[in-house]
XYZ file of N, CA and C in Angstrom:
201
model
N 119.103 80.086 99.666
C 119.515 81.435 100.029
C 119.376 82.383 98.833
N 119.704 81.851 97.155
C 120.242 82.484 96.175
C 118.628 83.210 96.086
N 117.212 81.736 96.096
C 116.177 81.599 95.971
C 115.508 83.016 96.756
N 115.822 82.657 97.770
C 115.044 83.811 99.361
C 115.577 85.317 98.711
N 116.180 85.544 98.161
C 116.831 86.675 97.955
C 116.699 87.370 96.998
N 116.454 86.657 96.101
C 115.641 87.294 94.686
C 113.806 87.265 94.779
N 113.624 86.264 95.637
C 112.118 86.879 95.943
C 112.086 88.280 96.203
N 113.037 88.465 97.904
C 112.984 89.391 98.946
C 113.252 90.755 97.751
N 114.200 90.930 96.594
C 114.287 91.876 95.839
C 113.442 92.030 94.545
N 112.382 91.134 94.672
C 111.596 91.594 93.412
C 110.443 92.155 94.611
N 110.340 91.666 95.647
C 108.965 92.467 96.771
C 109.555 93.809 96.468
N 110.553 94.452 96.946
C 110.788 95.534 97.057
C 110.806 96.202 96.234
N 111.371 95.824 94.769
C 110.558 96.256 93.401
C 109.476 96.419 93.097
N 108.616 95.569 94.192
C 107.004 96.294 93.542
C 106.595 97.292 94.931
N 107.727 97.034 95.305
C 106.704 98.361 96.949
C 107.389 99.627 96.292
N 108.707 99.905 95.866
C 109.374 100.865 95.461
C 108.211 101.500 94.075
N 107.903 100.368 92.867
C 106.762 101.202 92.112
C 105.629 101.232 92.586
N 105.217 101.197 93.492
C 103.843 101.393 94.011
C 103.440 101.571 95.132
N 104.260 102.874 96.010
C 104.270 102.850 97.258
C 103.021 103.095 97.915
N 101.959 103.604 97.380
C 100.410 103.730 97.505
C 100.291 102.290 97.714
N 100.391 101.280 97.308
C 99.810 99.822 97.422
C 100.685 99.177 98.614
N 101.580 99.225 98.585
C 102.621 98.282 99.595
C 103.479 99.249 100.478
N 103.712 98.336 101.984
C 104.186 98.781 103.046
C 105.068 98.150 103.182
N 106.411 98.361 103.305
C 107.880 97.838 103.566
C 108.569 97.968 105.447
N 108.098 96.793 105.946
C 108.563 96.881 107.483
C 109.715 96.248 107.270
N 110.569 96.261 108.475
C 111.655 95.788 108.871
C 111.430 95.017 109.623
N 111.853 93.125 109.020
C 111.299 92.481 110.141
C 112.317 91.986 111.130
N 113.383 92.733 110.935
C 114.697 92.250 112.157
C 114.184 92.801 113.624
N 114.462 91.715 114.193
C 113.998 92.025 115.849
C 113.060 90.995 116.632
N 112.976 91.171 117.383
C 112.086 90.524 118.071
C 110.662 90.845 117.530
N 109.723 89.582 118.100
C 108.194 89.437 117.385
C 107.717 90.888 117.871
N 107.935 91.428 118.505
C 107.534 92.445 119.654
C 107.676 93.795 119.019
N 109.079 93.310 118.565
C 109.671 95.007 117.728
C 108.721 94.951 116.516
N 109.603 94.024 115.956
C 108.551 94.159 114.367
C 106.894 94.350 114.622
N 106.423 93.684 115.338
C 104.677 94.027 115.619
C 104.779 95.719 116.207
N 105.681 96.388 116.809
C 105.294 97.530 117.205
C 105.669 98.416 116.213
N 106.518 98.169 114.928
C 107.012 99.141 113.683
C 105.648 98.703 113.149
N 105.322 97.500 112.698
C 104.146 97.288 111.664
C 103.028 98.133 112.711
N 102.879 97.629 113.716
C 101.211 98.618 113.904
C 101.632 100.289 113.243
N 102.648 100.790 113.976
C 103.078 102.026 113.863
C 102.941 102.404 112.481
N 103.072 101.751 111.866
C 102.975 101.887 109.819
C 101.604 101.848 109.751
N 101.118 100.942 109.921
C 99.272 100.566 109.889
C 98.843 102.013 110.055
N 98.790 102.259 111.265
C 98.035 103.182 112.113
C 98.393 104.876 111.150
N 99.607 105.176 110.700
C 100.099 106.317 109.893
C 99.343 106.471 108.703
N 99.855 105.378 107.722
C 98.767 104.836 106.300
C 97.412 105.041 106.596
N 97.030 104.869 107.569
C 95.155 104.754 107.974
C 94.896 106.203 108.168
N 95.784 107.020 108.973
C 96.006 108.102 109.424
C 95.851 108.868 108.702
N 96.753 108.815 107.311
C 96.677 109.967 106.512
C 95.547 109.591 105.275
N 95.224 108.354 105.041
C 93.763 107.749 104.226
C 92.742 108.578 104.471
N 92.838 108.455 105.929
C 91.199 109.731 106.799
C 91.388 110.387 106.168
N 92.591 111.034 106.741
C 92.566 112.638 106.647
C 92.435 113.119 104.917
N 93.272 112.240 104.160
C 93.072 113.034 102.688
C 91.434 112.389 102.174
N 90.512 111.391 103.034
C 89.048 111.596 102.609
C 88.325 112.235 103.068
N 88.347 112.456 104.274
C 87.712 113.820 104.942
C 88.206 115.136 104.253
N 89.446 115.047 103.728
C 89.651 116.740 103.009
C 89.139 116.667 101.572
N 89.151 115.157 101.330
C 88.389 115.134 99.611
C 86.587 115.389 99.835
N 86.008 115.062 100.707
C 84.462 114.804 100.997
C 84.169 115.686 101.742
N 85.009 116.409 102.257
C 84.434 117.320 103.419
C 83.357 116.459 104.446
N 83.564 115.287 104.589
C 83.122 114.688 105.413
C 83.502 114.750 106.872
N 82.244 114.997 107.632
C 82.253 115.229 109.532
C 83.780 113.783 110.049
N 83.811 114.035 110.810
C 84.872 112.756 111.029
C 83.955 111.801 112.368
N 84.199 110.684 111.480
C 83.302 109.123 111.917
C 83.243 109.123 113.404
N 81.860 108.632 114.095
C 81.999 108.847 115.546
C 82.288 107.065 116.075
N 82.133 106.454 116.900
C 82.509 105.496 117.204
C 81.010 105.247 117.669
N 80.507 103.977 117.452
C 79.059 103.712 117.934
C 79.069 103.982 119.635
N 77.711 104.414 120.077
C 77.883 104.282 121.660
C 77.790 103.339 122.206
N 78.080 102.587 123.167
C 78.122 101.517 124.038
C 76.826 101.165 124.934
């Protein structure tokens, strides 16, 4: 327990200095919950990645191949 717990607070020591690198979910809940906070984090982080390289590149925004 003493073990699990000083891991769990040195992770958060490195997400706290480096919040650009690491994502801090909450994994209390069902497999269901936690998978729907983590996509929800994924999808935000990715979200705003675009958007601040498209505003750094002035790049068109990516089309999806056609089918």
């Amino acid at each position: 327990e003493e073990f699990h717990a000083r891991v769990a607070a040195a992770y958060r020591d490195l997400a706290a200095a480096d919040p650009q690198r690491w994502l801090v979910v909450d994994g209390r809940g069902s497999i269901d919950e936690v998978a729907r906070r983590l996509q929800a984090a994924v999808a935000e982080r990715l979200n705003r990645e675009l958007s601040k390289w498209l505003k750094d590149t002035n790049a068109p925004m990516p089309r999806p191949p056609k089918q």
